[in-house]
Short mmCIF file of C-alpha atoms in Angstrom, two decimals:
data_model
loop_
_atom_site.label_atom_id
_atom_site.label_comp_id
_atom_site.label_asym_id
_atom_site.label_seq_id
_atom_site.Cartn_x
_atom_site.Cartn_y
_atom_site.Cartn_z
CA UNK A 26 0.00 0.00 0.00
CA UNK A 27 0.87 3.11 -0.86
CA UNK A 28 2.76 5.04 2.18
CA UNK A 29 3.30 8.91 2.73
CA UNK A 30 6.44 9.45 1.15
CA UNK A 31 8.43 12.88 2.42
CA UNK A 32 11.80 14.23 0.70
CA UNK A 33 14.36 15.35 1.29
CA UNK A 34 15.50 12.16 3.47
CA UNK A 35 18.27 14.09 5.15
CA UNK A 36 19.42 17.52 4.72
CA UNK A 37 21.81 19.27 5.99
CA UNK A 38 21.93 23.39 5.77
CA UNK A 39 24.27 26.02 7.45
CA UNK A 40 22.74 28.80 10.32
CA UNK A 41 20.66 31.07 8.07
CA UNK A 42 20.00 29.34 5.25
CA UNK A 43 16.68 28.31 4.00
CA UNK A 44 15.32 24.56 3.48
CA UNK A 45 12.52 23.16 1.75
CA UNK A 46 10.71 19.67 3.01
CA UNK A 47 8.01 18.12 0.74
CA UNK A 48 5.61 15.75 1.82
CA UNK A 49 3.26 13.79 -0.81
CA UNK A 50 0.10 12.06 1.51
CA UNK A 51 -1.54 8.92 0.78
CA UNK A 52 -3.93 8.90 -1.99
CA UNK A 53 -7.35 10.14 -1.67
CA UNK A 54 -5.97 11.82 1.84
CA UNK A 55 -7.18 15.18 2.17
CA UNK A 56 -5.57 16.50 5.75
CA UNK A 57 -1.68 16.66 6.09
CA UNK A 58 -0.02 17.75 8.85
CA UNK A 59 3.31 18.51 9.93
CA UNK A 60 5.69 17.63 13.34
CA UNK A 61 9.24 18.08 14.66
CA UNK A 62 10.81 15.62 17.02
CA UNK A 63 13.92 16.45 18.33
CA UNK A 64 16.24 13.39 19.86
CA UNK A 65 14.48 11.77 22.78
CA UNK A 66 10.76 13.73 22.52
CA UNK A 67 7.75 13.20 21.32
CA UNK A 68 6.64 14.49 17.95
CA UNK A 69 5.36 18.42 18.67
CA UNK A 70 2.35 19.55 16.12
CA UNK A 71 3.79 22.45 13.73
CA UNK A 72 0.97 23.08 11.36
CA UNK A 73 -2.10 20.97 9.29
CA UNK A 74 -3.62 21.54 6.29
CA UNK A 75 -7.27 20.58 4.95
CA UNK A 76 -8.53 20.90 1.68
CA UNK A 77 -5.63 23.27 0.85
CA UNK A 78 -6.57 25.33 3.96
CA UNK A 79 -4.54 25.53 7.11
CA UNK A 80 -6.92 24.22 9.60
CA UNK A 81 -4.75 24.22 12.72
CA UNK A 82 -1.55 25.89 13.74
CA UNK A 83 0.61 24.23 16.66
CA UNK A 84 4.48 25.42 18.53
CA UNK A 85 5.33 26.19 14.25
CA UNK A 86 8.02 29.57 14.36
CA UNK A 87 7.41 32.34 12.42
CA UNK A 88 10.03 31.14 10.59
CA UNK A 89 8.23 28.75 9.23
CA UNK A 90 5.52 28.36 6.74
CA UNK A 91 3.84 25.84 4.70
CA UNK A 92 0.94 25.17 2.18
CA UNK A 93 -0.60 22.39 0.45
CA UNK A 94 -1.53 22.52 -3.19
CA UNK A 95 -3.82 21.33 -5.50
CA UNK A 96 -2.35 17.45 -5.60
CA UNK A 97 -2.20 17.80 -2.02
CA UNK A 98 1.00 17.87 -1.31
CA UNK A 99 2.18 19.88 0.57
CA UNK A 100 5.80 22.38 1.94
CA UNK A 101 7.36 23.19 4.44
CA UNK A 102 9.69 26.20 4.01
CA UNK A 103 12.06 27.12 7.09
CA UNK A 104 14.12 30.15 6.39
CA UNK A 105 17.17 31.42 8.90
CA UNK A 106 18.06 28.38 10.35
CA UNK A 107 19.08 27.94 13.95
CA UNK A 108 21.15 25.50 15.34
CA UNK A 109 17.71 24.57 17.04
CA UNK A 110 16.19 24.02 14.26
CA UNK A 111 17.77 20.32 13.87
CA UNK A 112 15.31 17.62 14.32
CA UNK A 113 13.36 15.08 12.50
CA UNK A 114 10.28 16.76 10.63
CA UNK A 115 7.44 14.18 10.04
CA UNK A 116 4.14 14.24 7.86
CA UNK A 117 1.50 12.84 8.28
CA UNK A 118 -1.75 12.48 6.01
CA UNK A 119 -5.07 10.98 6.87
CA UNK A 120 -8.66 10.79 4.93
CA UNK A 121 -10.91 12.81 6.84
CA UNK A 122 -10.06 16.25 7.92
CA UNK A 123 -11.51 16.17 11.93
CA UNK A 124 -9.93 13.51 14.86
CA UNK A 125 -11.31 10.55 14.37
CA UNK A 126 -9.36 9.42 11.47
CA UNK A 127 -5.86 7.97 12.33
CA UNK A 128 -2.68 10.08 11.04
CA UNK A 129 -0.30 8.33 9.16
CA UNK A 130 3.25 9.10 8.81
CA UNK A 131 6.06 9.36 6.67
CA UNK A 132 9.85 8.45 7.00
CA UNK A 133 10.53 11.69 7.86
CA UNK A 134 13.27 14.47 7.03
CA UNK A 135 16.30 14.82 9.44
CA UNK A 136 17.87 17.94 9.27
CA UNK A 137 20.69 19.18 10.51
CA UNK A 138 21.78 22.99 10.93
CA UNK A 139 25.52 23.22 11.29
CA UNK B 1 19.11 6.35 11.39
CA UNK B 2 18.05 9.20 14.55
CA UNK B 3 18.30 7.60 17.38
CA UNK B 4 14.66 8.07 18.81
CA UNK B 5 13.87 8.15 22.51
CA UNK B 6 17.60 8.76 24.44
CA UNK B 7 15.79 9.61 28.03
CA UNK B 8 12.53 8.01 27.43
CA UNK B 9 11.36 5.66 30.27
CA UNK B 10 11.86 2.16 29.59
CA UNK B 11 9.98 -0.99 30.04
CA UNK B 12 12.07 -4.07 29.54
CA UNK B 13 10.65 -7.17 28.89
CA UNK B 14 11.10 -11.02 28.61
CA UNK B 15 10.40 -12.08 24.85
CA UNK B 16 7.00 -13.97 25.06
CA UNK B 17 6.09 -11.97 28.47
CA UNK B 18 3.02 -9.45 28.04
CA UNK B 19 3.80 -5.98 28.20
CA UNK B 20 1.90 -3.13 29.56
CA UNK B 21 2.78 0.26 28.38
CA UNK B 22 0.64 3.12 29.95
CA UNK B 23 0.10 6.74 29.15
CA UNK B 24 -1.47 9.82 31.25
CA UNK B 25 -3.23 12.18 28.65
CA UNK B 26 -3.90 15.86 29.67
CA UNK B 27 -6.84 16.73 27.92
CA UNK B 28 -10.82 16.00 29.37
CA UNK B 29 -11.87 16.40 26.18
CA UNK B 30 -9.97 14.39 24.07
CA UNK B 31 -12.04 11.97 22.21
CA UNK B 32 -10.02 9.93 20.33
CA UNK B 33 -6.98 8.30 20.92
CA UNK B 34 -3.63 6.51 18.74
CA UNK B 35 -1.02 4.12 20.03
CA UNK B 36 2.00 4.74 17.88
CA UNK B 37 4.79 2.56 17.26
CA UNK B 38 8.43 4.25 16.17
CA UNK B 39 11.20 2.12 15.67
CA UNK B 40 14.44 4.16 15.06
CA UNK B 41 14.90 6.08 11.77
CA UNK B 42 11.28 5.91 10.98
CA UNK B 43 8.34 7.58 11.45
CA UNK B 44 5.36 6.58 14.10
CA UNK B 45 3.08 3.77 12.99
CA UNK B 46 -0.27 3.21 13.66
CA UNK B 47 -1.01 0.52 16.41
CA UNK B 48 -4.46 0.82 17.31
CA UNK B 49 -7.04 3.45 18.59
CA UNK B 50 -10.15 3.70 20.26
CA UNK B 51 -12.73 6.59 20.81
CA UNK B 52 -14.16 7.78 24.02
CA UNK B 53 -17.11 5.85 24.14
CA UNK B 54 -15.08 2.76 24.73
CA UNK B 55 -13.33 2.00 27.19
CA UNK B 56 -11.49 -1.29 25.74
CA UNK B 57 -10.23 -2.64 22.31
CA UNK B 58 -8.79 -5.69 20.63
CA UNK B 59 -6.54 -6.06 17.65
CA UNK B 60 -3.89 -8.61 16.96
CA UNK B 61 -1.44 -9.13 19.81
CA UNK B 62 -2.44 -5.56 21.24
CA UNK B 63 -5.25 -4.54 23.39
CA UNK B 64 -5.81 -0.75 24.46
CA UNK B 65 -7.79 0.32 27.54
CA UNK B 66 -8.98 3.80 28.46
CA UNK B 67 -9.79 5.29 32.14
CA UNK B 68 -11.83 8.44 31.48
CA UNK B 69 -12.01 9.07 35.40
CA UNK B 70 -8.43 9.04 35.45
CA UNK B 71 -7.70 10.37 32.23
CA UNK B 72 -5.51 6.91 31.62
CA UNK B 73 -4.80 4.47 28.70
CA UNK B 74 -2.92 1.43 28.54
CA UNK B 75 -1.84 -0.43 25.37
CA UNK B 76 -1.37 -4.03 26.18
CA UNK B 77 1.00 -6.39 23.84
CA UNK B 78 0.41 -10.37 24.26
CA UNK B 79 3.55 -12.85 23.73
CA UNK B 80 5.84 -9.68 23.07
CA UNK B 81 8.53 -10.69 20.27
CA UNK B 82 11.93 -8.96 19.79
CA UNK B 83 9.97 -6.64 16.68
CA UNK B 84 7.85 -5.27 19.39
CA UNK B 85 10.99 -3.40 20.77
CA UNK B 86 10.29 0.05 20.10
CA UNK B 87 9.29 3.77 21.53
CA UNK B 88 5.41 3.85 21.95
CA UNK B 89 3.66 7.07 21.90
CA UNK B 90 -0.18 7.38 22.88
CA UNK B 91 -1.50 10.66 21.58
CA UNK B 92 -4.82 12.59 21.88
CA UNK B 93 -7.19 14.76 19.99
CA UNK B 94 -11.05 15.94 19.42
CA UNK B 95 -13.46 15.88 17.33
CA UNK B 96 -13.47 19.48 16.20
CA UNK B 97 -9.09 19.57 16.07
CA UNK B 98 -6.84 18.81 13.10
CA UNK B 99 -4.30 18.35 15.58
CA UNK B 100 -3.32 15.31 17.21
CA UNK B 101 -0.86 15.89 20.59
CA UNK B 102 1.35 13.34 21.35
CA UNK B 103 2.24 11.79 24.81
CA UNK B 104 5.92 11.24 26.26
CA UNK B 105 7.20 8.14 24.86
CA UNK B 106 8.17 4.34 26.59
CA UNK B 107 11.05 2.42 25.10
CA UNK B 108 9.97 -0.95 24.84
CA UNK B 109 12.71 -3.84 25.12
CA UNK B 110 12.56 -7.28 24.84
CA UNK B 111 15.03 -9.67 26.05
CA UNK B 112 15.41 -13.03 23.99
#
């Protein structure tokens, strides 16, 4: 079965550079969504999109923003880079665009901010 | 791959042993609820859920309880085998929310 499938894999940027993660759901999925997990934590909610329309916002920097387009994929662009910034960066996609729909989730995108 | 879950609790377990992972969620409203399975390098996977009007389910191997009262769920994993060993996550959300909020994770391991 067809899985959520995220690229980069790994990337690796300097402090104040900018970085682009894509994230391509599950077909038919209409809801993605977007975490961070840094070594040793649970996954924190950044952002979710429904129908192409951010539906909830979570810890996400200003930093940060993302869409999802009309194939439903969707970006995550991260400009100035911390040193913080390094973490895994997950989506996730599921069918139905309220809670009672599990989530599920790429291989994720480690970055690393040197 | 990452290395997921350096100062997570851990449970360690004899292989074939049942384990009992539980999880303390925050929210009174939550109405819906994932066990999540992350081995290192990957993303979580989907274990089982249940909704609030339940208060126990079966799958394969696993079985998930939830304590409203005491805001409590439990994910329990019969004859545990060495590809059980793992971080598990429980997470939370609503109805209404496109968000769902994760728990702090246990590392399982099993001993052969």
């Amino acid at each position: 079965a067809a899985g959520v499938i995220q690229s980069p894999r790994h990337l690796i940027k300097e402090k104040r550079e900018t970085a682009t993660l894509k994230c391509y759901p599950i077909p038919r999925h209409d809801t993605v969504y977007w975490y961070q997990q840094g070594p040793g934590q649970d996954p924190q909610f950044l952002i979710s999109f429904y129908e192409k329309m951010q539906s909830d916002k979570g810890s996400i920097p200003d930093r940060f923003s993302a869409q999802q387009f009309s194939d439903y994929h969707s970006e995550l662009n991260m400009s100035s880079l911390e040193l913080g910034d390094s973490a895994l960066y997950f989506c996730a996609s599921s069918s139905s665009g309220t809670g009672h729909s599990p989530l599920h989730f790429g291989n994720g995108t480690r970055l690393t901010v040197t | 791959g990452e290395s997921v879950g350096l100062h997570l609790p851990t449970l360690s377990v004899q292989e074939g042993d049942n384990s009992i992972i539980n999880c303390a969620y925050s929210n009174s409203a939550s109405d819906y609820f994932i066990w999540y399975k992350q081995e290192s390098g990957k993303g979580p996977q989907f274990i089982i859920d249940i909704r609030s009007n339940m208060d126990k389910r079966q799958g394969q191997r696993v079985t998930v309880l939830l304590n409203k009262t005491v805001k409590h769920l439990s994910l329990q994993i019969a004859a545990t085998q060495p590809g059980d060993s793992a971080v598990y996550f429980c997470a939370e959300t609503t109805d209404s929310s496109y968000k769902l909020i994760f728990g702090s994770g246990t590392r399982l391991l099993v001993r052969p």
